[in-house]
Each structure stands twice: as C-alpha cells, then as structure tokens.
PDB file of C-alpha atoms in Angstrom:
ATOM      1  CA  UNK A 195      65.564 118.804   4.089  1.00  0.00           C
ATOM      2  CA  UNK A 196      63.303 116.230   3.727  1.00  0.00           C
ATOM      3  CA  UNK A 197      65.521 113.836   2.385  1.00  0.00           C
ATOM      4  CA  UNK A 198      67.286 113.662   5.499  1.00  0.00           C
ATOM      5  CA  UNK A 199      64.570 113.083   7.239  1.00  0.00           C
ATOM      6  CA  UNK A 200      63.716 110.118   4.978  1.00  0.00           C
ATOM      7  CA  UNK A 201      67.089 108.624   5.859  1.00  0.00           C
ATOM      8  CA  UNK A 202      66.577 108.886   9.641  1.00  0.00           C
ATOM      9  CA  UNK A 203      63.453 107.399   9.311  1.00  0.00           C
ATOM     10  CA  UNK A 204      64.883 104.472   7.062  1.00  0.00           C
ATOM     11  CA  UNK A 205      67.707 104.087   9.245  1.00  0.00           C
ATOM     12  CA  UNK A 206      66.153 103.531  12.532  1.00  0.00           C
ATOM     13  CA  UNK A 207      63.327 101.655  10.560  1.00  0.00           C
ATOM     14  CA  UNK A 208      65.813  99.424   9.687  1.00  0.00           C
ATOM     15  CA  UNK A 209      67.431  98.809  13.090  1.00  0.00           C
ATOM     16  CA  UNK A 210      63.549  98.400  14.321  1.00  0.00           C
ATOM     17  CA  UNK A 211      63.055  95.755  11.937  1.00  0.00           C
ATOM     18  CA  UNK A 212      66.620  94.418  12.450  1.00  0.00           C
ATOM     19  CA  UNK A 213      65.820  94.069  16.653  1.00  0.00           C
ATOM     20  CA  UNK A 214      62.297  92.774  15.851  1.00  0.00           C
ATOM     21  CA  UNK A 215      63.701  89.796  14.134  1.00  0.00           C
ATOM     22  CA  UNK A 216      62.879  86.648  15.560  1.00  0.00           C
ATOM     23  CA  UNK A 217      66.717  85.493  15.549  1.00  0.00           C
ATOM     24  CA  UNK A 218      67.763  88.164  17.453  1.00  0.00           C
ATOM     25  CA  UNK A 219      65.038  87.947  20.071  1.00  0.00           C
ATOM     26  CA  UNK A 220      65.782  84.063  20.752  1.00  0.00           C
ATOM     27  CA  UNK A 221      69.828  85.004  20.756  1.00  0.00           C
ATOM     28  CA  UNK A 222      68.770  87.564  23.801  1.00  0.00           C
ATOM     29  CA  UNK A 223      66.859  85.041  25.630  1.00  0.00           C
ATOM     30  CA  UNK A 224      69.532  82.754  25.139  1.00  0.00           C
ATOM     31  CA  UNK A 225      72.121  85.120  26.622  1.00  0.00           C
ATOM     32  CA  UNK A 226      69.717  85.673  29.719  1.00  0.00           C
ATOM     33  CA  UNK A 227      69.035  81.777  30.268  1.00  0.00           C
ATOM     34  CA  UNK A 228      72.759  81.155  29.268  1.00  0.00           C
ATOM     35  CA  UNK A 229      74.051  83.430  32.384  1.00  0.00           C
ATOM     36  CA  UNK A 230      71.266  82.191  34.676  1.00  0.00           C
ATOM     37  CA  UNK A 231      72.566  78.675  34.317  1.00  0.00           C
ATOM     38  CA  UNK A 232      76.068  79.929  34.672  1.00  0.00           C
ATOM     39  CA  UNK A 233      75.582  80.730  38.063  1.00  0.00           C
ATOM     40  CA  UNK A 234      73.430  77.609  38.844  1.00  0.00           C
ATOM     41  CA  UNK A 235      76.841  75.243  37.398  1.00  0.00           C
ATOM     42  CA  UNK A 236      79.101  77.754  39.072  1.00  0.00           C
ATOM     43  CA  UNK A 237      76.813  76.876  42.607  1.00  0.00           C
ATOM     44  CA  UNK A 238      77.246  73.140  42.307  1.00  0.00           C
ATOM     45  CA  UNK A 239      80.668  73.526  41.502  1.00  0.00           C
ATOM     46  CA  UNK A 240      81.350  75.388  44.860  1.00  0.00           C
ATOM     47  CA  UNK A 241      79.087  74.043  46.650  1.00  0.00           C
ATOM     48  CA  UNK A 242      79.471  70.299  45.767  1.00  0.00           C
ATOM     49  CA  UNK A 243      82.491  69.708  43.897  1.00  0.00           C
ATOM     50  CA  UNK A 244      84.912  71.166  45.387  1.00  0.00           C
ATOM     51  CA  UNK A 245      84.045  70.327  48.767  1.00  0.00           C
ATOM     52  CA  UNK A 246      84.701  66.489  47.390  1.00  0.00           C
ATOM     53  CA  UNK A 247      87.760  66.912  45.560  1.00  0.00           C
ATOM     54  CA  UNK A 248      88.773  68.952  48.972  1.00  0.00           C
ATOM     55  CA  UNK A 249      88.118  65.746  50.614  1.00  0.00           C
ATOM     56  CA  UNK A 250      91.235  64.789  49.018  1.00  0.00           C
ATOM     57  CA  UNK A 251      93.146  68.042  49.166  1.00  0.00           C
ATOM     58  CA  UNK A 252      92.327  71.703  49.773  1.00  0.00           C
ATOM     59  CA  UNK A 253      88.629  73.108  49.108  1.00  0.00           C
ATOM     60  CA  UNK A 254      89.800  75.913  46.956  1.00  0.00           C
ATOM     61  CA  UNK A 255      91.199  74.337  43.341  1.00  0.00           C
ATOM     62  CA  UNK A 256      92.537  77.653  42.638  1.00  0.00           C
ATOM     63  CA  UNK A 257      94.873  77.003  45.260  1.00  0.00           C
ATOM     64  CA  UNK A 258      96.318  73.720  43.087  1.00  0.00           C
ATOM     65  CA  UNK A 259      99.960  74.913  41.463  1.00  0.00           C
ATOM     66  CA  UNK A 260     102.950  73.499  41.337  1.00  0.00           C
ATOM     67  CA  UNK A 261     106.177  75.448  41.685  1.00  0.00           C
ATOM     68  CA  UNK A 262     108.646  75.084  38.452  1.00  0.00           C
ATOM     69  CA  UNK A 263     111.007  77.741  39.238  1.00  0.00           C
ATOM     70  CA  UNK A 264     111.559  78.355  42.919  1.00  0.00           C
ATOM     71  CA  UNK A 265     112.206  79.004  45.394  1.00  0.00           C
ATOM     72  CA  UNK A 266     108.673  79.708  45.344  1.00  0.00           C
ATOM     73  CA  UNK A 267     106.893  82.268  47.667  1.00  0.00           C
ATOM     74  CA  UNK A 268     102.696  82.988  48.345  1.00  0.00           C
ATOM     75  CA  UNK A 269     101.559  85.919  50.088  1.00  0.00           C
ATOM     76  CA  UNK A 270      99.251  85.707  52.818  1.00  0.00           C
ATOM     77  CA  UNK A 271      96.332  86.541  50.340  1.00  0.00           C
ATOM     78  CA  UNK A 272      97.979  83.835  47.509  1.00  0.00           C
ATOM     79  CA  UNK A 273      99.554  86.074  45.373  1.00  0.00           C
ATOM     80  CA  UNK A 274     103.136  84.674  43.642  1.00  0.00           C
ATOM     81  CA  UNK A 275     105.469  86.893  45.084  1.00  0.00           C
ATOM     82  CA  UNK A 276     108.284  84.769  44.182  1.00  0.00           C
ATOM     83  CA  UNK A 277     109.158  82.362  41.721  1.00  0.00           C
ATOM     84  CA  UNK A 278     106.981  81.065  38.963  1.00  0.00           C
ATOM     85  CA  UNK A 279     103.973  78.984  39.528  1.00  0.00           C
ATOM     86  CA  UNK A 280     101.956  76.716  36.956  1.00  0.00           C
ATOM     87  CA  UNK A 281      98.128  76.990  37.955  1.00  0.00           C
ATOM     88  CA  UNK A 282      96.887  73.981  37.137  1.00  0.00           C
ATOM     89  CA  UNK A 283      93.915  73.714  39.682  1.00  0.00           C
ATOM     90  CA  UNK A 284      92.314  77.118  37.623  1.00  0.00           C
ATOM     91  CA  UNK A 285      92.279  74.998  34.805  1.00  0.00           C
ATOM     92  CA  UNK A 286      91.372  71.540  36.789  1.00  0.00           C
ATOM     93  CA  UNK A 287      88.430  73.732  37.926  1.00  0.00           C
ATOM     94  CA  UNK A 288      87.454  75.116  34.671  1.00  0.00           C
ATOM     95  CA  UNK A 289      87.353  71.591  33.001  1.00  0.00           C
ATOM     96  CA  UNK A 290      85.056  70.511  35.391  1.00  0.00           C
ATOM     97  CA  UNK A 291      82.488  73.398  35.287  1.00  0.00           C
ATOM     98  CA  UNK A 292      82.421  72.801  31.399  1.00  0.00           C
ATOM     99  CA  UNK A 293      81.840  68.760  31.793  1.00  0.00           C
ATOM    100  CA  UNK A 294      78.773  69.968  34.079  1.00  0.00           C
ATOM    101  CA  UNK A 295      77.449  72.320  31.954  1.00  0.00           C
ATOM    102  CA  UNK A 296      77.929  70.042  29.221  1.00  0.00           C
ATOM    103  CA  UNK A 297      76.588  67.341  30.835  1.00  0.00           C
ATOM    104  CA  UNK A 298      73.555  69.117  32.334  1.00  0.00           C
ATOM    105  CA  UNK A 299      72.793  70.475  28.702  1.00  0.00           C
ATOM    106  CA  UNK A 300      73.036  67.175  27.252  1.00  0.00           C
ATOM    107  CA  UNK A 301      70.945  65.408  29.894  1.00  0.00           C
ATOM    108  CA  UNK A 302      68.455  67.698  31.027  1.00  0.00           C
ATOM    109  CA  UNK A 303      67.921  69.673  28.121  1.00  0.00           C
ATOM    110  CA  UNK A 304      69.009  68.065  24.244  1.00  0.00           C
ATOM    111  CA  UNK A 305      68.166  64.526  25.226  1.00  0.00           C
ATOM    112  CA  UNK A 306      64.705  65.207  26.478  1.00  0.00           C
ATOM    113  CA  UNK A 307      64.007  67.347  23.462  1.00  0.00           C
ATOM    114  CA  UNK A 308      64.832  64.974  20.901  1.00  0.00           C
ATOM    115  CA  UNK A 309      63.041  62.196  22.385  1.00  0.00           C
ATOM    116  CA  UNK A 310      59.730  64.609  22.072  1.00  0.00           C
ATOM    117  CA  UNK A 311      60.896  65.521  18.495  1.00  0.00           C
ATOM    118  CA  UNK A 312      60.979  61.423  18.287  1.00  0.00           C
ATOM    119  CA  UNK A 313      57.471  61.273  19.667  1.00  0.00           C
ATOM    120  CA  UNK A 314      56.055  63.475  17.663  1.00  0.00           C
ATOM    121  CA  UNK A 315      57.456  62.720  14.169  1.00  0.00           C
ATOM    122  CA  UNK A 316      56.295  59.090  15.126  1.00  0.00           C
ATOM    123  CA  UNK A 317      52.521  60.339  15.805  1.00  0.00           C
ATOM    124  CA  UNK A 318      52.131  63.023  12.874  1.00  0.00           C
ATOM    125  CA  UNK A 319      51.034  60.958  10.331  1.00  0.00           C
ATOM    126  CA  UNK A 320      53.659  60.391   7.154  1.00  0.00           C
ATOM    127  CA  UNK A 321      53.699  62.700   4.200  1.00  0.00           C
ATOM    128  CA  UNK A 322      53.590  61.291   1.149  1.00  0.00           C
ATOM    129  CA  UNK A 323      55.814  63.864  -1.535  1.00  0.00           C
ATOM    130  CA  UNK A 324      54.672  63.122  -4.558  1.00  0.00           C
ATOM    131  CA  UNK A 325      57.445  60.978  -6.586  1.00  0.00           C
ATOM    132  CA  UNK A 326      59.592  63.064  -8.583  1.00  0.00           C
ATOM    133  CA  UNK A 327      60.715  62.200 -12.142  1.00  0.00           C
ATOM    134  CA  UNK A 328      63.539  59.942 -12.779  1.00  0.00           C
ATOM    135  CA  UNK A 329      66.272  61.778 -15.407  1.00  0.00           C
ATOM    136  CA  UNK A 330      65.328  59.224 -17.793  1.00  0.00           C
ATOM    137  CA  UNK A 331      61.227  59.603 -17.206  1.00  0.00           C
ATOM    138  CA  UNK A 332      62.613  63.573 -18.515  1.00  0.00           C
ATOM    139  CA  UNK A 333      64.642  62.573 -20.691  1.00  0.00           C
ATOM    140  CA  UNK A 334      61.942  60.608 -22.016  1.00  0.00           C
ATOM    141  CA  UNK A 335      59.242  63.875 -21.666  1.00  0.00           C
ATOM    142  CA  UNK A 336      61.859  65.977 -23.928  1.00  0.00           C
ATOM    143  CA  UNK A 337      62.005  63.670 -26.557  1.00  0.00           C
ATOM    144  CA  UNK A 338      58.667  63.227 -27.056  1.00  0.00           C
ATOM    145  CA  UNK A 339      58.049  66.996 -26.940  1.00  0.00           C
ATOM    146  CA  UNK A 340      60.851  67.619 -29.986  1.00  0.00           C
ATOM    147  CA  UNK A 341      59.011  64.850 -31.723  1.00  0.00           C
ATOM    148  CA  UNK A 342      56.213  66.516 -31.292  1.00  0.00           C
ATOM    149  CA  UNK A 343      57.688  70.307 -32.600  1.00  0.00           C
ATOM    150  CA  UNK A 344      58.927  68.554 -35.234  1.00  0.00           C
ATOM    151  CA  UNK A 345      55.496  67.190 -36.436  1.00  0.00           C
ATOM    152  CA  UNK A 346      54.276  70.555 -36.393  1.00  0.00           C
ATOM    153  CA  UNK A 347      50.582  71.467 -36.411  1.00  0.00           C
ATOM    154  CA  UNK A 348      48.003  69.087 -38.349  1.00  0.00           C
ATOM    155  CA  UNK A 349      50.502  66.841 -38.850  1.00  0.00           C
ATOM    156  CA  UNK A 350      48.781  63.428 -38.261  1.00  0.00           C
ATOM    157  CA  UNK A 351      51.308  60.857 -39.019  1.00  0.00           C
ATOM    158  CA  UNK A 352      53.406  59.196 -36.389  1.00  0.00           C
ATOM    159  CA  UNK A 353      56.692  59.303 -38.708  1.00  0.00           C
ATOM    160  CA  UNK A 354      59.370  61.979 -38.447  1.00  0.00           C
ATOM    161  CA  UNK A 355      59.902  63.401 -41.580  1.00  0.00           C
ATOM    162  CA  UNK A 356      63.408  63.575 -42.724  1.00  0.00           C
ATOM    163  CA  UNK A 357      65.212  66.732 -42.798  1.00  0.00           C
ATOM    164  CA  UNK A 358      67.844  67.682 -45.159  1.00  0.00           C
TER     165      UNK A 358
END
C-alpha cells in the first residue's frame, strides 16, 4: 500500500517541481502582461485609429467588404443575408493592431533593453578567457608525451631508440 503512496507523492512532487520552475513562472507572467497590453493596443486602435481612418470612410473597419457575388444584402445588425461578401476591413484592422503591437514592443520595450544591455557590457570590465591551445600547440603536447612513453623511466638520453 505504501508503494502507492510513494507514487502519489512522486507524482505531485514532480508537478510541484515542474510549476516551481523558473521558465514556467516567467511564461505565466508573460501571459498576464501579454493580455494586459492586448487591451491597451486594442484601446488605441478604437480609440485613435479608427476614428482617423473613419475620417476617410466609416469608423467601424469591420464594416469594410466588398461584394463579389451579389446582389448583396446586410441586415440591419450587418449580418450577410445575401450574397457573398469579402471582409477585408477585419483583416485591414487586424494588420494594423499587429504593426502597433509590434511597433510598441520594438520601441518601448526591445530597443530600450538592448541599449542597457549595451551600457552595461560597455561598463563591466572585459574578461580575459584564458587563450586556448592551437591544434598544432596539441598536436605538439602529444608528441612530446609519446616521446616521452617511449623513453620510459630512467631513461636519460634525448634519442628515441629504434624499435624493431
């Protein structure tokens, strides 16, 4: 009975450990920020977008379509009742709400950041690595070492001795 036990306990051990991650916590936060900002881009898009492109034309760009099979009939709430309509504001309003968001990102958020990672590599002060070996330099450190083996212990002479 115990072993089952055991297994519960490994199991949700595991999907403790799993949660506590540090991946998984920054992937949540990121969710949470991610829809936060959704509905600040989704704001200016309402708000000041599409009031300028309805300068030009309606407010709404859902409203954009253009009728390719017709005759074409809306109902009073803008649902196709007849004919078959290509919704190309949707998609005209979709582009532009990822162009902000990328934009904003870019700007406000990626630029910024690498010009502190810039900044900051520039003041930490250079690491030296220590130079590695060259294939030769190794090549080099082998050979010696066989010479060496060959030699043997006591050996004091600096002359390979033949082998046949």
């Amino acid at each position: 009975m115990s072993s089952g036990s055991d297994k519960k306990t490994g199991v949700l051990g595991g999907f403790k450990a799993f949660l506590m991650r540090g991946n998984v916590i920054d992937l949540a936060v990121a969710v949470v920020i991610g829809a936060a900002f959704t509905n600040i881009v989704n704001s200016v898009v309402k708000g000041v977008i599409n009031p300028v492109v309805g300068a030009f034309g309606t407010k709404d760009l859902e409203r954009y379509a253009s009728c390719i099979k017709g005759p074409c009939v809306r109902s009073a709430t803008g649902e196709v009742t007849k004919g078959v309509y290509i919704q190309w504001g949707s998609v005209l309003s979709a582009t532009l709400t990822f162009l902000i968001t990328a934009a904003v990102v870019y700007f406000l958020m990626l630029l910024p950041m690498k010009r502190w990672q810039d900044r900051q590599a520039a003041k930490a002060p250079a690491e030296t690595k220590p130079n590695e070996p060259t294939e030769i330099e190794l090549l080099a450190q082998i050979r010696d070492t066989l010479i060496e083996q060959r030699r043997g212990p006591g050996s004091g002479s600096d002359s390979v001795p033949a082998q046949r």
